Short mmCIF file of C-alpha atoms and ligand atoms in Angstrom, two decimals:
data_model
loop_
_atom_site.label_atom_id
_atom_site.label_comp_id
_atom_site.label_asym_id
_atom_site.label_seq_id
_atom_site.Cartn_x
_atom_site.Cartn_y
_atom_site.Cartn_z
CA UNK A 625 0.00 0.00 0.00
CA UNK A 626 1.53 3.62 -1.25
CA UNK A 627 1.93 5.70 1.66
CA UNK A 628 3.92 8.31 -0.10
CA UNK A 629 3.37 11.54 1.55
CA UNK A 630 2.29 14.83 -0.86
CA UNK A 631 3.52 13.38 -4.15
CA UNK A 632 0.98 12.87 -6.86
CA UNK A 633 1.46 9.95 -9.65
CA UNK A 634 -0.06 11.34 -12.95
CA UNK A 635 -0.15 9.65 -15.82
CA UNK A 636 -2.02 9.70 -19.32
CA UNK A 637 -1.01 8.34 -22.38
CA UNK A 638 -2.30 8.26 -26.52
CA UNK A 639 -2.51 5.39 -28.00
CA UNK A 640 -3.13 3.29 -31.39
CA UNK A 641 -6.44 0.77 -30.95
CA UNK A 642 -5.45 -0.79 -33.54
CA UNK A 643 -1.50 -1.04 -32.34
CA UNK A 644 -0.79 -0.94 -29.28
CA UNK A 645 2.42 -0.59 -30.03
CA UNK A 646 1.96 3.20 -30.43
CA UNK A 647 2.06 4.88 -27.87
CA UNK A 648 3.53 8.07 -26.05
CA UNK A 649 3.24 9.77 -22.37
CA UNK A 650 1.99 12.59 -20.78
CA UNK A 651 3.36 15.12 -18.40
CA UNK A 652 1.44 16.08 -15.43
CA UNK A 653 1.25 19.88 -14.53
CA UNK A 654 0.26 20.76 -11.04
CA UNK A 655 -2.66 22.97 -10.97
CA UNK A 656 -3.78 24.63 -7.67
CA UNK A 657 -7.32 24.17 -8.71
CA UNK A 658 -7.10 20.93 -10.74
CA UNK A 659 -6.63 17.77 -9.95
CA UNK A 660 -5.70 16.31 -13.10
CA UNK A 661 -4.29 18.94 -15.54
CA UNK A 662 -2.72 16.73 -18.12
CA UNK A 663 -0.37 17.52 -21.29
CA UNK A 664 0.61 15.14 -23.62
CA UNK A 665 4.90 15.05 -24.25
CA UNK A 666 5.70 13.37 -27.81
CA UNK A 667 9.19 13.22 -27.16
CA UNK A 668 9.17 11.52 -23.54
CA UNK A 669 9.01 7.52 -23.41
CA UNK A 670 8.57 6.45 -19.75
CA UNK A 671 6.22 6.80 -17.28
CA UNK A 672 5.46 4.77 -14.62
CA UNK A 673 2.01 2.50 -13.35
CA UNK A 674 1.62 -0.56 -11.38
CA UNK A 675 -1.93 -0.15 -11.59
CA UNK A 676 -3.08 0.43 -15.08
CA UNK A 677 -2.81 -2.45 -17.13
CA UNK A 678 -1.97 -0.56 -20.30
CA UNK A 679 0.53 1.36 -18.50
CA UNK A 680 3.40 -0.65 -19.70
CA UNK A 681 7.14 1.36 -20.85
CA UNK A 682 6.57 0.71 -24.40
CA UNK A 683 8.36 2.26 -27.94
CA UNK A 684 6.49 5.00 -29.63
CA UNK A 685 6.83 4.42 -32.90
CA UNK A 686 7.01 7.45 -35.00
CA UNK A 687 6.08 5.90 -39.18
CA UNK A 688 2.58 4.87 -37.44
CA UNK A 689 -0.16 7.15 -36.66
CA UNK A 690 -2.43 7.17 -33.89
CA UNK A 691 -6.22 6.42 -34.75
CA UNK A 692 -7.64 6.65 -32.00
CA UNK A 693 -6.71 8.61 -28.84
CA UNK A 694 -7.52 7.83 -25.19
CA UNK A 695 -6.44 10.07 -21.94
CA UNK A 696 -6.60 8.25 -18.66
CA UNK A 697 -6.55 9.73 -14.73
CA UNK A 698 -3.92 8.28 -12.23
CA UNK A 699 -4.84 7.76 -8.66
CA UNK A 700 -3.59 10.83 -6.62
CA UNK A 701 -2.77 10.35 -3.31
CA UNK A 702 -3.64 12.44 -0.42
CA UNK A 703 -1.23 15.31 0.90
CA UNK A 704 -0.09 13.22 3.80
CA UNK A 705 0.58 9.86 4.70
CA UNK A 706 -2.07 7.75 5.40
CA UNK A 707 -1.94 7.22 9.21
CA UNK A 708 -1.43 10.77 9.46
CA UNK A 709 -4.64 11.71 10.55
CA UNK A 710 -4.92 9.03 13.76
CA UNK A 711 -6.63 8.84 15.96
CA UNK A 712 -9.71 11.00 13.90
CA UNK A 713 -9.48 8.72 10.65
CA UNK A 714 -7.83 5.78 11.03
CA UNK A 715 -4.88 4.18 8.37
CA UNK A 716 -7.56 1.43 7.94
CA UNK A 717 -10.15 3.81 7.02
CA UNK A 718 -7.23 5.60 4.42
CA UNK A 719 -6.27 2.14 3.02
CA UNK A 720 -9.30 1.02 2.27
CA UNK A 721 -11.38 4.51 1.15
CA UNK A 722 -8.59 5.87 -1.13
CA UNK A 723 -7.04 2.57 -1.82
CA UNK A 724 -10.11 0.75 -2.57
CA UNK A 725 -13.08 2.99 -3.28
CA UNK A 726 -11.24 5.93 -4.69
CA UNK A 727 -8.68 3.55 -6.89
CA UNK A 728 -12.29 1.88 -7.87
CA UNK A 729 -13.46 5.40 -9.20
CA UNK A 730 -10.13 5.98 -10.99
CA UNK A 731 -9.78 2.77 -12.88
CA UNK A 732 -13.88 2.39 -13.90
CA UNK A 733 -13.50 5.92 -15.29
CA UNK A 734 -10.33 4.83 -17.37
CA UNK A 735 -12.40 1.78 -18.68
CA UNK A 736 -15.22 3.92 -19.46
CA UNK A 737 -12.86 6.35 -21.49
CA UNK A 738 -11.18 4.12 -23.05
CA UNK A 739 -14.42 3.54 -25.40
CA UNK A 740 -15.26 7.45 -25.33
CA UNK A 741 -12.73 9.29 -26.86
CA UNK A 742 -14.45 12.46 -27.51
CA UNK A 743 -14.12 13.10 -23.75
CA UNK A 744 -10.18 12.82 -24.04
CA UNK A 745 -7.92 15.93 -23.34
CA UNK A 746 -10.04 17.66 -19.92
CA UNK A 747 -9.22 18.29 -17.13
CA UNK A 748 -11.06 17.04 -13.96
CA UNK A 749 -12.75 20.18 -13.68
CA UNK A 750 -13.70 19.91 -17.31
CA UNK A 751 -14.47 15.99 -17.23
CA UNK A 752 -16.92 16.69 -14.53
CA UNK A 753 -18.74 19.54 -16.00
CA UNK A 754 -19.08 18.33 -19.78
CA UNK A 755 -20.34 14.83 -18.17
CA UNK A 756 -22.77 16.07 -16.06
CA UNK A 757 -23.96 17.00 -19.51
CA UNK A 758 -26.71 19.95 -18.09
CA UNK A 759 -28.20 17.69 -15.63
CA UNK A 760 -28.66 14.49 -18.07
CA UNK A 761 -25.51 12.75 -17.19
CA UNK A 762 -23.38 10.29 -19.30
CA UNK A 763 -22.00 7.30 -18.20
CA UNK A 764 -18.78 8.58 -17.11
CA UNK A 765 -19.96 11.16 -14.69
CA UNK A 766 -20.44 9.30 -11.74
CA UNK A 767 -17.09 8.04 -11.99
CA UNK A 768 -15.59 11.62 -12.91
CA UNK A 769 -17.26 13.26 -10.14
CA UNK A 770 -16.65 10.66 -7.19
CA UNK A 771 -12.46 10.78 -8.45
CA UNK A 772 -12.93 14.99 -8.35
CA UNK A 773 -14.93 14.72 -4.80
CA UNK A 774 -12.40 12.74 -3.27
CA UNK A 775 -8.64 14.31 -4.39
CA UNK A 776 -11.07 17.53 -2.93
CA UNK A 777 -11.72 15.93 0.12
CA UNK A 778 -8.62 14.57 0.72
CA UNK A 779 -7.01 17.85 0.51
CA UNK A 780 -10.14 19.49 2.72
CA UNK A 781 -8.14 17.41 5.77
CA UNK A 782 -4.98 17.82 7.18
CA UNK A 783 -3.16 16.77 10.66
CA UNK A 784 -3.89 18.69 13.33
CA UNK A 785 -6.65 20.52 11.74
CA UNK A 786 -9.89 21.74 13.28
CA UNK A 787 -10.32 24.68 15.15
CA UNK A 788 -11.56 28.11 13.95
CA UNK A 789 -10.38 29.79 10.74
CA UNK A 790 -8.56 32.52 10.59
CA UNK A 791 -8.24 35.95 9.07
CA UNK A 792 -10.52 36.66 5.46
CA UNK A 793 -11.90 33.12 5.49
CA UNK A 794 -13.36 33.86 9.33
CA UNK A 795 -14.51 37.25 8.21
CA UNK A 796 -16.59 36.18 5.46
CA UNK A 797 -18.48 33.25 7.29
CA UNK A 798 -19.27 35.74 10.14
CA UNK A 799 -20.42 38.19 7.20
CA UNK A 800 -22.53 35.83 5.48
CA UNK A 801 -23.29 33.10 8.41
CA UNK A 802 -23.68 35.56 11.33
CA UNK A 803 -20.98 33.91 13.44
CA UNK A 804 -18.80 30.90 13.13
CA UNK A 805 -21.11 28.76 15.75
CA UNK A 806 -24.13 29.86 13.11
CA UNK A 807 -21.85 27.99 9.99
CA UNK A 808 -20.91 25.17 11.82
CA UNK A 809 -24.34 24.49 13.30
CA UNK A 810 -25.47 24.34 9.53
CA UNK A 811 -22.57 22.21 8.57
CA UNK A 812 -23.20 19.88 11.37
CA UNK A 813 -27.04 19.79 10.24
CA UNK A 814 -26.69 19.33 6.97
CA UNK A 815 -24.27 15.97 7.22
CA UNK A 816 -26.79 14.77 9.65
CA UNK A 817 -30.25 15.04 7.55
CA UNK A 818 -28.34 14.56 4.41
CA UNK A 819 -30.27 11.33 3.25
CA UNK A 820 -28.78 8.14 1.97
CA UNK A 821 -24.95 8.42 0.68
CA UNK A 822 -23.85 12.27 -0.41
CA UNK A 823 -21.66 15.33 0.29
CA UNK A 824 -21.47 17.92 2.85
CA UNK A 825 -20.11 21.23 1.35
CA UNK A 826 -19.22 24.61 2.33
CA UNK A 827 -19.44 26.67 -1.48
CA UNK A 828 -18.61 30.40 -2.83
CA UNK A 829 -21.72 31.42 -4.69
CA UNK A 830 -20.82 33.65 -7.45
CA UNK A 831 -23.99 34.88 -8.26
CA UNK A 832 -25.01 35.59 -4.50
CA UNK A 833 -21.44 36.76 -3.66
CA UNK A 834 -21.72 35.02 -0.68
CA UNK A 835 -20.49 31.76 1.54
CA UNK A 836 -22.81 28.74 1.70
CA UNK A 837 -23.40 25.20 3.19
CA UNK A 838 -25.01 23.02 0.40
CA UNK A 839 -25.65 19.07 0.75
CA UNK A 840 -25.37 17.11 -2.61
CA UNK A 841 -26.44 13.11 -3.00
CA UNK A 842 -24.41 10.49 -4.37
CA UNK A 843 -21.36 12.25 -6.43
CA UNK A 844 -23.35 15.15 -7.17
CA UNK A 845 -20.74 17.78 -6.89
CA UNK A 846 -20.89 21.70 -7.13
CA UNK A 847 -18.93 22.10 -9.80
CA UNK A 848 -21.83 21.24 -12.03
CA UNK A 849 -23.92 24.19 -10.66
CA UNK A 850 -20.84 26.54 -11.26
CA UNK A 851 -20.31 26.70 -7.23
CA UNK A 852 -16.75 27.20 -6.10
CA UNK A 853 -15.57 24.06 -3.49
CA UNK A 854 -14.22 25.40 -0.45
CA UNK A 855 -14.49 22.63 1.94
CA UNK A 856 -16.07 19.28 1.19
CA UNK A 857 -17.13 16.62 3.92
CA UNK A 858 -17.86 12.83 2.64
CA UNK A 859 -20.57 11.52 4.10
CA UNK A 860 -20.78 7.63 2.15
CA UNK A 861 -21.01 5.04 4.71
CA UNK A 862 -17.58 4.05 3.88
CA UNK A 863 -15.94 7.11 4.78
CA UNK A 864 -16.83 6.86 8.27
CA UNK A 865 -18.42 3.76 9.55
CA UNK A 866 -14.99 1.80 10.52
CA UNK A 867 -13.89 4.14 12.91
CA UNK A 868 -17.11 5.37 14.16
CA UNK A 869 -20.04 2.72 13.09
CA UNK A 870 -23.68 4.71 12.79
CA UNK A 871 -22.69 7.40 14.67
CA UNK A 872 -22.64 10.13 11.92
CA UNK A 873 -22.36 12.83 14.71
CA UNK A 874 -19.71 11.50 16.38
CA UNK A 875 -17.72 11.81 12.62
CA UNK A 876 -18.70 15.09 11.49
CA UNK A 877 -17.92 16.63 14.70
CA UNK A 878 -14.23 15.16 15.00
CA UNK A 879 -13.74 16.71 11.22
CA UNK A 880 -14.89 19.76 12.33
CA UNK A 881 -12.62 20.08 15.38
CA UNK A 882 -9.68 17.91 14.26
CA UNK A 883 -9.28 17.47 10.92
CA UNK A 884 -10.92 20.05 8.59
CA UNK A 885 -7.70 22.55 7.38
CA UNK A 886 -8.48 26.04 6.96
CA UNK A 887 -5.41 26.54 5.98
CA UNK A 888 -6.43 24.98 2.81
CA UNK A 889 -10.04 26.74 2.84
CA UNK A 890 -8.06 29.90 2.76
CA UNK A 891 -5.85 28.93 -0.29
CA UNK A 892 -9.28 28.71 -1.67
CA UNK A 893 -11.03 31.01 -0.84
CA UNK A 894 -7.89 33.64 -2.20
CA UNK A 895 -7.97 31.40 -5.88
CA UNK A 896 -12.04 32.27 -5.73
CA UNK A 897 -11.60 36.23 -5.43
CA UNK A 898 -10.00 35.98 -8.72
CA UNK A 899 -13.51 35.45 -10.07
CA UNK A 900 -15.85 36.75 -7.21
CA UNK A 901 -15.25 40.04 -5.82
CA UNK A 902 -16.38 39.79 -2.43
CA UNK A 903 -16.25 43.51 -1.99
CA UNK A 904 -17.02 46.34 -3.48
CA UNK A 905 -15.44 47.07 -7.00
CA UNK A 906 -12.61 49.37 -6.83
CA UNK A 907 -11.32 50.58 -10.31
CA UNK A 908 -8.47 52.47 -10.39
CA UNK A 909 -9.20 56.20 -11.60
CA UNK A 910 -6.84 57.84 -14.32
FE1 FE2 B 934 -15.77 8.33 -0.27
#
């Protein structure tokens, strides 16, 4: 089991259905607000896979050309290792939510691509969106959406988190939530009459301007409604039920006070001003 702490394993490749044989990688390009940003490198060979089965160092053979092209996801792994957030979410949780249900996401969307090539070359953010297809989802957007939800949540946690936030991130809650205890009392409510399996989110509006707690079933995720992610809570069975059985209150409270980073939500919430101005509009006069 991969325990490697903050590195990310990206890999896509083109390929030949009718040859194998041809075939090239992909570079990965970190992306603050994507998870899978991928570019595809003609002139680089190797890349490395011990899960995908096509994933194999082959030759790219230059006199042949590509007929069809395919772009696959890798499995990233979460920003710390996975016993890193003990006692709150235990390794066995990690090992078997990211190594078994998230790795399930990545490599059913891969199969499901790999006969849909006019969804090859998006991003995550992109995959998601065009998938959800205005509310009459393909095939592939379950998949897309459950691998998006949980590199987000994964990254929504961190060691020693919890606690209040701080600085812009705390002023805007208390703007649009009336206090912190006012957001987190409609966090905690929302994870606990959220029915069946789902998401617990706290979103930047950009029509309203404002901060909001939004609840979303099965991968439903609030991308598709053009909602910016700040902080996302998974609230599947799986994600919690090891550690702390049926008691859903028991889990959403220990995220709240131990594991939930603001540091992250304030990374965030900075990237979102770019394209929400939370204040008033101040153009420079000539
Ligand atoms: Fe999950």
């Amino acid at each position: 089991m991969p325990t490697n702490q903050g590195s990310v394993e990206q890999t896509c490749f083109f390929s030949c259905k009718r040859n194998k044989t041809q075939m090239g990688s992909c570079c990965y390009i970190p992306s603050p607000s994507s998870s899978h940003l991928l570019a595809t490198d003609f002139f680089s060979w190797g890349f490395k896979s011990s899960k995908l089965p096509f994933l194999q160092k082959r030759r790219f053979d230059r006199s042949q050309r590509a007929s069809k092209i395919c772009g696959y996801y890798g499995l990233r792994t979460p920003p710390y290792k996975l016993d890193a957030l003990e006692p709150y979410m235990s390794l066995k949780t990690l090992e078997i939510h990211w190594g078994g249900h998230h790795r399930n996401y990545v490599e059913g969307l891969n199969k499901q691509l790999e006969k849909n090539d006019i969804l090859y070359g998006f991003t995550m953010d992109e995959l998601v969106k065009v998938t959800y297809n205005n509310g009459n989802p393909l095939p592939e957007f379950n998949n897309a959406a459950q691998v998006w939800n949980h590199d987000f949540f994964w990254e929504s946690m961190q060691p020693g988190g919890g606690d209040m936030p701080k600085l812009g991130v705390l002023q805007q809650i208390e703007k649009d939530f009336g206090s912190f205890t006012n957001f987190r009392e409609k966090f905690v409510e929302a994870a606990l009459t959220l029915f069946g399996s789902g998401w617990v989110w706290l979103v930047l509006k950009k029509e309203e301007r404002r901060l909001a707690v939004i609840k979303t079933s099965n991968s439903t995720c609030p991308l598709v409604w053009d909602d910016i992610p700040i902080i996302s809570l998974d609230m599947w069975e799986h994600a919690y039920y090891l550690d702390y059985k049926n008691d859903k209150g028991k889990y959403v409270n220990v995220f709240m006070n131990h594991l939930v980073s603001w540091n992250v939500a304030m990374a965030r919430m900075a990237r979102a001003e770019a394209f929400v101005n939370l204040g008033e509009p101040k153009i420079p006069i000539a």
